[in-house]
Amino acid sequence: MILGKEGLDGRTNDFKGKIMVTGGKTKDTGGDVKNPGGDLKDLGGNTGDYEAVIGLEVHAELSTKTKIFCSCTTEFGGLPNTHCCPVCTGMPGVLPVLNSRVVEYAIRAGLAANCSVSLFTKQDRKNYFYPDIPKGYQISQYDLPVCKNGYIEIDPGNGERENETGKKKIRIQRIHIEEDAGKLLHSEDGTCSFIDYNRAGVPLIEIVTEPDISSAGEARVFLEKLRSMLLYVGVSDCKMEEGSLRCDVNISVKPRGRTELGERVEIKNLNSFRAVYRAIEVEIARQESIIRAGGTISRETRRWDDTRGESIQMRSKEDVHDYRYFPEPDIPPLTIKEDFVERIKASLPELPWERKDRYIQEYGLPEYDAEIITSSRELADFFEEAAVKAAGKGVNIKMVSNWVIRELMRLLNDRNASVEDAKFPAGHLVKLLKIVDEGTINIPTAKKVFEEIFDTGKDPEHIVKEKGLEVLNDEEFLRGIVEKVIGDNPSSVSDYKKGKEKALGFLMGQVMKETRGKADPQVARRLLLEELK
Amino acid sequence: MELHELSISQLGSLIKNKEVSIPKLTRYMLDRIEKLDSAYGCYITVAEEKAMEQAADVQARLDGGNLDSPLAGIPMAVKDNICTKGILTTCASRMLYNFIPPYDAHVVGKLYENGAILLGKVNMDEFAMGSSTESSYFKKTFNPLDTERVPGGSSGGAAAAVASGEAIYCLGSYTGGSIRQPAAFCGCVGIKPTYGLVSRFGLVAYASSFDQVGPLTRTVSDCAMVLGAIAGHDPMDATSTRKRIPDYTKALVQDVRGLRIGIPGEFVDDSVDEDIRNAVFKAIQVFSEQGAECKEISIPVMEYVVPTYYIIALAEASSNLARYDGVKYGYRTSEYKDLIDMCKRTRSEGFGTEVKRRILLGTYVLSSGYFDAYYKKALKARTIISREFGRAFEECDIIMGPVAPTTAYKIGEKINDPLKMYMEDIFTVPANITGLPALAIPAGIDRNNMPIGLQLIGKRFDESTIFRAGYTFEQTIGSNWTSSRMNNQVNNQVKNK
């Protein structure tokens, strides 16, 4: 449904379809830019005569079932304007009622990030005109955010950089709750705009860091850490491609060692970690070159263009918004009871960094492996289930972690699947490794079996029996094969006898081929050498 | 007496005894509106068809024994800023000239449950911003007692409809003095309930921390009945109370013995019209004779009440009215260059002068650099004023005074002097700033035969006590004396037109 200039006059309950807004052109689409992916190279923005001071403002959509002030679904997608009601479209006379789950989720995130929880908190109105906010103001929090003064520790040397400098605390200034806006879409010819209010009223937390970050690499490591934390505590699905995790960056540059901060520039529209990384690199370089040329940085807001790899000015210092914040009169201030906070604290899962440390100590995993495995809660859960079973069966846990990192992750990638979708229990992997350990099958066969387990969920013992994949170590039988191979390949035999060691490999390959990979390599090799004498 | 002169309970017993059917009563009221409204201009929308459907439906529910409410079958009207599903709700503004809500306000739903018959939507000042109903985009409403005078505002259409017998009762809304002052101007009873007693869901917001819905009626007992039906918790309004609602009709006894009534000196000073002052003094005499203890008290912060109220109310209004941008519903300008231009033109053309003035003032007091000097200071003043009233209530149970410093004035007299108009609110805004309940009742007439309103302010959620005092006063000076005199006056006005 496209409505003409009369607009939605309220004669209908039916919000399906798009509401046409205007015939004008506007710039900000708020749309999702697909992350093109690709390899990153840390350019080492924190070296040289200048240093960067960076703070992040991260918006995470909370994964509550319903919106923050009404009972509409928060589900992503859906036809435009089908996930909305009079409340989230700001019809006259309607009132917001705060979803208490939103407060709980914000506190969960805050506690995980070592924040203190405000026992008295309130909502405020942030006033500005833009058609994507249906009320003409956004309900947010101004001076009493629900959480404040936290931190997340990162390893700044992690990732591409080699120089391990130990852990660094990135302080969290505040976490507050607010409502998301709708989405403006513009026609290709630029003559009209459409608005979709499905996202309006989806709950968000805004996480604001102190300016403790000093490079693009650190920013990315922090974001990865924050993302895995939010996933672990289960408050957001953090899908950047669906806009459920978004990030604005504040950057200033100053001569190395100077304490006084430079003027900061805000960069918006960063839709992937890669975009954050690149935008910071580009902005540091931009500011440095201005300063070097004797210029000054002025406070402004810039918009990142990911395809062009550059930012353009959105707002200068002169047109900074005056948001006219004031307390939201429709929602009474909230008093949070201490035992409510305690209950949330008690229900927090082990956090990714805690798990990582435990895996290093308990299972003796290398730091790198532990980091990868704990990056996702589901992957870590899978590993841990397998590790517990492996210990019981005497299977080497390092082998389990190798298989999780190499084979499982490869297959997940290949099949574009996630661990939660896995059809098989972690015990199957352990069973498979046990069979390998016992010498019943060899490694290449095991990889194939694992693939079948992954795809079908079948028990590895059944697969091995069903397909007759047991290792062949019957000497009588294998000797017959070896004799046949020697008879069929006289030239290779004579090459070998002339001293060409390589020919032995070829002959081994032929033996494996004849046995469809099942021959016990050690036995086969010994027999081959005996027959070639 | 004719049907429109009867009270809710009188009509209720006629309906119960089958002396009049609900469709017949409804038809009678619709005919009366048809006959009179061109003279008074009470209604913006008359929902004739819907009212007759409802009448038949309620009659069937009543006959089937599925309805037991004193409001069943009683025809009423609702101020045009209270949302009615399927019926135009304009706020008397061009901005919402075509807005038909897809939902009912909580209070409307409650009245429907009780079998109320909605006759239509009554006129008001645009977005409830005004004290004379002169700022309506659609029409002026005339005081039925003297059509050269204003009916008060912003619920002027509601008060005029009740006074002229174009509705048995009305729902008005209240931000500054919007129910009590028009009730006083038109000789009706009106109550502003304690903030939070009645759900605001579906009441188009003006100043959220002041807004309340309340009834306008002819008698105190009608008022208590209607308030009882609309009060109580609503999960859709986070500011609505979870308290149990008492049966207000139980408070309707003629007994004020031992009741302590405080009269602030500031409420009867020289700024108040002499006739009104005398009416208050007469009321003191009436209450004293009935055994109440009347004494003078002092509320020294009165001079800050109006500025405090206007700063906070307009700040909230500037934000509440931001949603009218032409994007989603209501008026949209016909020609524009781009998105921002569309919003600007829509708002310039859609809002009237008074609304724009209040949006500008509200925006100003919230702007950075002025916020601390105005808005923040006003919040502090609000706390202090509330504290002062709280202290006054330590020594009395009711605070009494006039509703307004003047009776109904001539149309056009104050519309061009906003400050004078704002000062009209001096005695009504304290109850809004503090959230206290306040009842307006008729207390005689002035030299021009225009009614005078007496105001009884109660403690938080203590509507029962002010109903008891109001009822006692009404019974003592003679029930309905105002309305029978009023009926003659109203009829004379129609003849003169």
Short mmCIF file of C-alpha atoms in Angstrom, two decimals, chain B residues 120-431:
data_model
loop_
_atom_site.label_atom_id
_atom_site.label_comp_id
_atom_site.label_asym_id
_atom_site.label_seq_id
_atom_site.Cartn_x
_atom_site.Cartn_y
_atom_site.Cartn_z
CA GLY B 120 -20.78 13.02 19.70
CA LYS B 121 -17.58 14.97 20.18
CA VAL B 122 -17.61 18.40 21.73
CA ASN B 123 -15.70 21.56 20.93
CA MET B 124 -12.63 22.80 22.78
CA ASP B 125 -9.67 25.12 22.47
CA GLU B 126 -7.24 23.80 19.88
CA PHE B 127 -5.25 20.98 21.53
CA ALA B 128 -6.81 22.13 24.85
CA MET B 129 -4.69 25.27 24.74
CA GLY B 130 -6.88 28.07 25.95
CA SER B 131 -9.45 29.11 28.52
CA SER B 132 -12.35 30.24 26.33
CA THR B 133 -12.84 27.73 23.48
CA GLU B 134 -12.13 30.61 21.11
CA SER B 135 -9.05 28.94 19.61
CA SER B 136 -10.93 26.02 18.05
CA TYR B 137 -10.14 25.70 14.34
CA PHE B 138 -13.73 24.77 13.56
CA LYS B 139 -16.10 27.02 15.46
CA LYS B 140 -16.74 29.12 18.53
CA THR B 141 -18.85 27.82 21.36
CA PHE B 142 -21.19 30.28 23.07
CA ASN B 143 -22.10 30.29 26.71
CA PRO B 144 -25.70 28.98 26.80
CA LEU B 145 -26.47 31.33 29.69
CA ASP B 146 -25.42 34.39 27.71
CA THR B 147 -24.37 33.82 24.14
CA GLU B 148 -22.29 36.98 24.08
CA ARG B 149 -19.98 35.32 26.58
CA VAL B 150 -17.45 32.54 26.37
CA PRO B 151 -18.22 29.13 27.91
CA GLY B 152 -14.72 28.95 29.34
CA GLY B 153 -12.15 26.44 28.20
CA SER B 154 -10.59 24.40 27.12
CA SER B 155 -13.54 22.03 27.75
CA GLY B 156 -15.97 24.79 26.72
CA GLY B 157 -18.01 22.62 24.37
CA ALA B 158 -18.47 20.05 27.12
CA ALA B 159 -19.63 22.58 29.72
CA ALA B 160 -21.94 24.31 27.26
CA ALA B 161 -23.44 20.97 26.17
CA VAL B 162 -24.20 20.02 29.77
CA ALA B 163 -25.57 23.47 30.61
CA SER B 164 -27.79 23.63 27.52
CA GLY B 165 -29.04 20.08 27.91
CA GLU B 166 -27.36 18.90 24.71
CA ALA B 167 -25.80 16.09 26.76
CA ILE B 168 -26.59 14.69 30.19
CA TYR B 169 -22.92 14.69 31.05
CA CYS B 170 -19.59 15.05 29.29
CA LEU B 171 -16.04 13.91 29.65
CA GLY B 172 -13.67 16.81 29.63
CA SER B 173 -9.94 16.92 30.00
CA TYR B 174 -7.88 18.85 32.24
CA THR B 175 -4.46 20.36 32.00
CA GLY B 176 -4.70 23.79 33.56
CA GLY B 177 -8.23 24.63 34.56
CA SER B 178 -9.89 23.03 31.60
CA ILE B 179 -12.81 21.40 33.41
CA ARG B 180 -13.38 23.48 36.51
CA GLN B 181 -13.26 26.87 34.81
CA PRO B 182 -15.78 26.06 32.05
CA ALA B 183 -17.92 24.26 34.64
CA ALA B 184 -17.90 27.44 36.69
CA PHE B 185 -18.62 29.64 33.65
CA CYS B 186 -21.58 27.48 32.64
CA GLY B 187 -22.91 26.66 36.11
CA CYS B 188 -21.97 22.96 36.04
CA VAL B 189 -20.16 20.55 38.34
CA GLY B 190 -16.73 19.37 37.28
CA ILE B 191 -13.93 17.42 38.90
CA LYS B 192 -10.26 17.14 38.19
CA PRO B 193 -9.33 13.80 39.74
CA THR B 194 -6.01 13.10 41.43
CA TYR B 195 -3.28 12.67 38.81
CA GLY B 196 -3.11 8.94 38.10
CA LEU B 197 -6.68 8.13 39.16
CA VAL B 198 -7.98 8.05 35.60
CA SER B 199 -6.07 6.53 32.68
CA ARG B 200 -4.75 8.96 30.11
CA PHE B 201 -4.58 6.32 27.38
CA GLY B 202 -6.31 7.79 24.35
CA LEU B 203 -6.38 11.33 25.68
CA VAL B 204 -4.37 13.29 23.14
CA ALA B 205 -1.47 14.61 25.15
CA TYR B 206 -1.00 18.31 25.86
CA ALA B 207 1.10 18.34 29.03
CA SER B 208 1.54 14.75 30.13
CA SER B 209 2.39 15.37 33.76
CA PHE B 210 -0.78 17.46 34.26
CA ASP B 211 -3.35 15.93 31.89
CA GLN B 212 -6.32 14.15 33.40
CA VAL B 213 -9.78 13.23 32.20
CA GLY B 214 -12.77 14.17 34.33
CA PRO B 215 -16.55 14.43 34.13
CA LEU B 216 -18.67 17.58 33.66
CA THR B 217 -22.14 17.13 35.06
CA ARG B 218 -25.11 19.01 36.47
CA THR B 219 -24.95 17.59 39.97
CA VAL B 220 -22.36 16.33 42.41
CA SER B 221 -23.90 12.86 42.52
CA ASP B 222 -23.80 12.59 38.72
CA CYS B 223 -20.16 13.59 38.93
CA ALA B 224 -19.38 10.91 41.52
CA MET B 225 -21.13 8.24 39.45
CA VAL B 226 -19.26 9.04 36.24
CA LEU B 227 -15.90 9.32 37.99
CA GLY B 228 -16.48 5.94 39.64
CA ALA B 229 -16.99 4.42 36.20
CA ILE B 230 -13.84 5.80 34.58
CA ALA B 231 -11.35 5.64 37.47
CA GLY B 232 -8.88 2.86 38.10
CA HIS B 233 -5.75 1.16 36.87
CA ASP B 234 -5.07 0.75 33.18
CA PRO B 235 -2.10 -1.37 32.11
CA MET B 236 -1.73 0.90 29.06
CA ASP B 237 -0.92 3.93 31.22
CA ALA B 238 2.16 3.55 33.41
CA THR B 239 1.15 6.59 35.46
CA SER B 240 -2.27 5.23 36.39
CA THR B 241 -2.78 4.19 40.00
CA ARG B 242 -3.10 0.65 41.28
CA LYS B 243 -5.12 1.82 44.27
CA ARG B 244 -8.53 0.33 44.86
CA ILE B 245 -11.21 2.82 43.84
CA PRO B 246 -13.76 3.58 46.58
CA ASP B 247 -17.48 3.79 45.83
CA TYR B 248 -17.83 7.55 45.49
CA THR B 249 -21.62 7.43 45.73
CA LYS B 250 -21.17 6.32 49.36
CA ALA B 251 -19.61 9.73 49.99
CA LEU B 252 -22.81 11.47 48.97
CA VAL B 253 -24.07 12.26 52.46
CA GLN B 254 -25.04 15.61 53.86
CA ASP B 255 -22.56 15.73 56.69
CA VAL B 256 -19.54 17.99 57.06
CA ARG B 257 -19.40 18.03 60.83
CA GLY B 258 -15.83 18.36 62.03
CA LEU B 259 -14.48 18.78 58.49
CA ARG B 260 -11.64 21.28 58.48
CA ILE B 261 -11.87 23.69 55.55
CA GLY B 262 -8.97 26.03 54.89
CA ILE B 263 -9.42 29.20 52.86
CA PRO B 264 -6.12 30.68 51.67
CA GLY B 265 -6.07 34.46 52.00
CA GLU B 266 -4.42 34.53 48.57
CA PHE B 267 -7.59 33.02 47.05
CA VAL B 268 -9.85 35.88 48.12
CA ASP B 269 -7.65 38.93 47.65
CA ASP B 270 -8.40 42.08 45.64
CA SER B 271 -7.62 40.43 42.32
CA VAL B 272 -10.81 38.44 42.67
CA ASP B 273 -14.12 39.89 41.50
CA GLU B 274 -16.16 41.17 44.44
CA ASP B 275 -19.23 39.05 43.66
CA ILE B 276 -17.04 35.96 43.57
CA ARG B 277 -15.37 36.87 46.87
CA ASN B 278 -18.79 37.32 48.44
CA ALA B 279 -19.88 33.94 47.08
CA VAL B 280 -16.86 32.34 48.79
CA PHE B 281 -17.69 34.13 52.06
CA LYS B 282 -21.27 32.89 51.77
CA ALA B 283 -19.97 29.36 51.25
CA ILE B 284 -17.88 29.70 54.41
CA GLN B 285 -21.06 30.64 56.22
CA VAL B 286 -22.97 27.67 54.74
CA PHE B 287 -20.25 25.18 55.69
CA SER B 288 -19.85 26.64 59.16
CA GLU B 289 -23.58 26.35 59.77
CA GLN B 290 -23.37 22.70 58.70
CA GLY B 291 -20.74 22.05 61.34
CA ALA B 292 -17.51 22.36 59.38
CA GLU B 293 -14.58 24.20 60.83
CA CYS B 294 -13.54 26.96 58.41
CA LYS B 295 -10.31 28.85 58.88
CA GLU B 296 -8.02 31.14 56.99
CA ILE B 297 -4.71 29.63 55.88
CA SER B 298 -1.86 30.98 53.82
CA ILE B 299 -0.12 29.63 50.74
CA PRO B 300 2.59 32.20 50.12
CA VAL B 301 3.90 30.61 46.90
CA MET B 302 0.76 31.47 44.94
CA GLU B 303 2.54 34.09 42.83
CA TYR B 304 4.80 31.38 41.36
CA VAL B 305 2.01 28.99 40.49
CA VAL B 306 1.09 30.30 37.05
CA PRO B 307 4.64 30.74 35.69
CA THR B 308 5.66 27.34 37.08
CA TYR B 309 2.68 25.68 35.50
CA TYR B 310 3.15 27.32 32.11
CA ILE B 311 6.87 26.58 31.88
CA ILE B 312 6.47 22.86 32.57
CA ALA B 313 3.23 22.45 30.64
CA LEU B 314 4.55 24.20 27.55
CA ALA B 315 7.85 22.32 27.66
CA GLU B 316 5.94 19.05 27.61
CA ALA B 317 3.53 20.38 24.99
CA SER B 318 6.37 21.33 22.63
CA SER B 319 7.51 17.72 22.71
CA ASN B 320 4.05 16.12 22.67
CA LEU B 321 3.04 18.06 19.57
CA ALA B 322 6.21 17.17 17.67
CA ARG B 323 4.57 14.05 16.25
CA TYR B 324 2.28 16.13 14.03
CA ASP B 325 4.62 16.39 11.09
CA GLY B 326 2.37 15.39 8.20
CA VAL B 327 4.04 12.01 7.78
CA LYS B 328 1.66 9.56 9.40
CA TYR B 329 -1.84 11.01 9.75
CA GLY B 330 -3.81 14.21 9.78
CA TYR B 331 -3.12 17.33 7.78
CA ARG B 332 -0.33 17.50 5.24
CA THR B 333 0.49 20.58 3.21
CA SER B 334 -0.22 20.26 -0.49
CA GLU B 335 3.03 21.58 -1.93
CA TYR B 336 6.56 21.16 -0.71
CA LYS B 337 10.15 20.90 -1.89
CA ASP B 338 11.50 18.17 0.33
CA LEU B 339 11.02 16.29 3.57
CA ILE B 340 11.97 19.13 5.91
CA ASP B 341 9.98 21.63 3.88
CA MET B 342 6.96 19.32 4.11
CA CYS B 343 7.19 19.19 7.91
CA LYS B 344 7.66 22.94 8.21
CA ARG B 345 4.74 23.86 5.97
CA THR B 346 2.48 21.24 7.50
CA ARG B 347 3.10 22.55 10.99
CA SER B 348 2.87 26.21 9.95
CA GLU B 349 -0.48 25.62 8.26
CA GLY B 350 -1.87 22.95 10.56
CA PHE B 351 -1.50 24.67 13.94
CA GLY B 352 -3.26 27.84 15.08
CA THR B 353 -1.66 30.89 16.67
CA GLU B 354 -2.04 29.90 20.32
CA VAL B 355 -0.68 26.40 19.71
CA LYS B 356 2.32 27.79 17.87
CA ARG B 357 2.92 30.31 20.62
CA ARG B 358 2.95 27.53 23.22
CA ILE B 359 5.21 25.25 21.15
CA LEU B 360 7.68 28.10 20.71
CA LEU B 361 7.65 28.97 24.41
CA GLY B 362 8.04 25.32 25.38
CA THR B 363 10.91 24.81 22.95
CA TYR B 364 12.58 27.91 24.31
CA VAL B 365 12.47 26.87 27.97
CA LEU B 366 14.02 23.49 27.11
CA SER B 367 16.80 24.87 24.91
CA SER B 368 20.35 24.52 26.07
CA GLY B 369 21.38 27.68 27.85
CA TYR B 370 17.82 28.32 29.06
CA PHE B 371 16.99 24.91 30.48
CA ASP B 372 18.45 25.61 33.92
CA ALA B 373 16.95 29.08 34.20
CA TYR B 374 13.44 28.02 33.24
CA TYR B 375 12.57 24.35 33.09
CA LYS B 376 14.83 23.13 35.87
CA LYS B 377 13.83 26.02 38.11
CA ALA B 378 10.17 25.37 37.40
CA LEU B 379 10.60 21.73 38.44
CA LYS B 380 12.07 22.93 41.73
CA ALA B 381 9.22 25.39 42.16
CA ARG B 382 6.77 22.57 41.49
CA THR B 383 8.32 20.58 44.34
CA ILE B 384 8.12 23.58 46.66
CA ILE B 385 4.50 24.34 45.73
CA SER B 386 3.57 20.69 46.34
CA ARG B 387 5.30 20.82 49.70
CA GLU B 388 3.42 24.01 50.65
CA PHE B 389 0.11 22.42 49.79
CA GLY B 390 1.12 19.31 51.67
CA ARG B 391 1.81 21.45 54.72
CA ALA B 392 -1.52 23.26 54.34
CA PHE B 393 -3.24 19.89 54.35
CA GLU B 394 -1.75 19.14 57.74
CA GLU B 395 -4.14 21.69 59.20
CA CYS B 396 -7.19 21.10 57.01
CA ASP B 397 -8.99 18.43 55.01
CA ILE B 398 -10.13 20.65 52.16
CA ILE B 399 -8.80 23.86 50.68
CA MET B 400 -11.60 26.08 49.42
CA GLY B 401 -11.62 29.06 47.11
CA PRO B 402 -13.07 30.37 43.87
CA VAL B 403 -12.53 28.52 40.59
CA ALA B 404 -11.57 31.66 38.68
CA PRO B 405 -11.06 35.34 39.48
CA THR B 406 -13.91 36.32 37.12
CA THR B 407 -17.12 34.85 35.78
CA ALA B 408 -17.66 34.22 32.05
CA TYR B 409 -16.35 37.19 30.09
CA LYS B 410 -17.35 38.52 26.70
CA ILE B 411 -16.21 36.73 23.56
CA GLY B 412 -13.10 38.44 22.18
CA GLU B 413 -12.39 40.19 25.47
CA LYS B 414 -9.16 38.36 26.32
CA ILE B 415 -8.23 36.38 23.23
CA ASN B 416 -5.68 38.99 22.16
CA ASP B 417 -4.09 39.24 25.57
CA PRO B 418 -2.55 35.84 26.25
CA LEU B 419 -1.02 36.86 29.57
CA LYS B 420 -4.38 37.99 30.93
CA MET B 421 -5.84 34.73 29.66
CA TYR B 422 -3.09 32.71 31.37
CA MET B 423 -3.79 34.50 34.69
CA GLU B 424 -7.36 33.17 34.52
CA ASP B 425 -5.81 29.86 35.60
CA ILE B 426 -4.36 31.12 38.86
CA PHE B 427 -6.76 29.26 41.16
CA THR B 428 -7.11 26.12 39.08
CA VAL B 429 -3.47 25.31 38.30
CA PRO B 430 -2.34 24.65 41.88
CA ALA B 431 -4.31 21.40 41.86
#
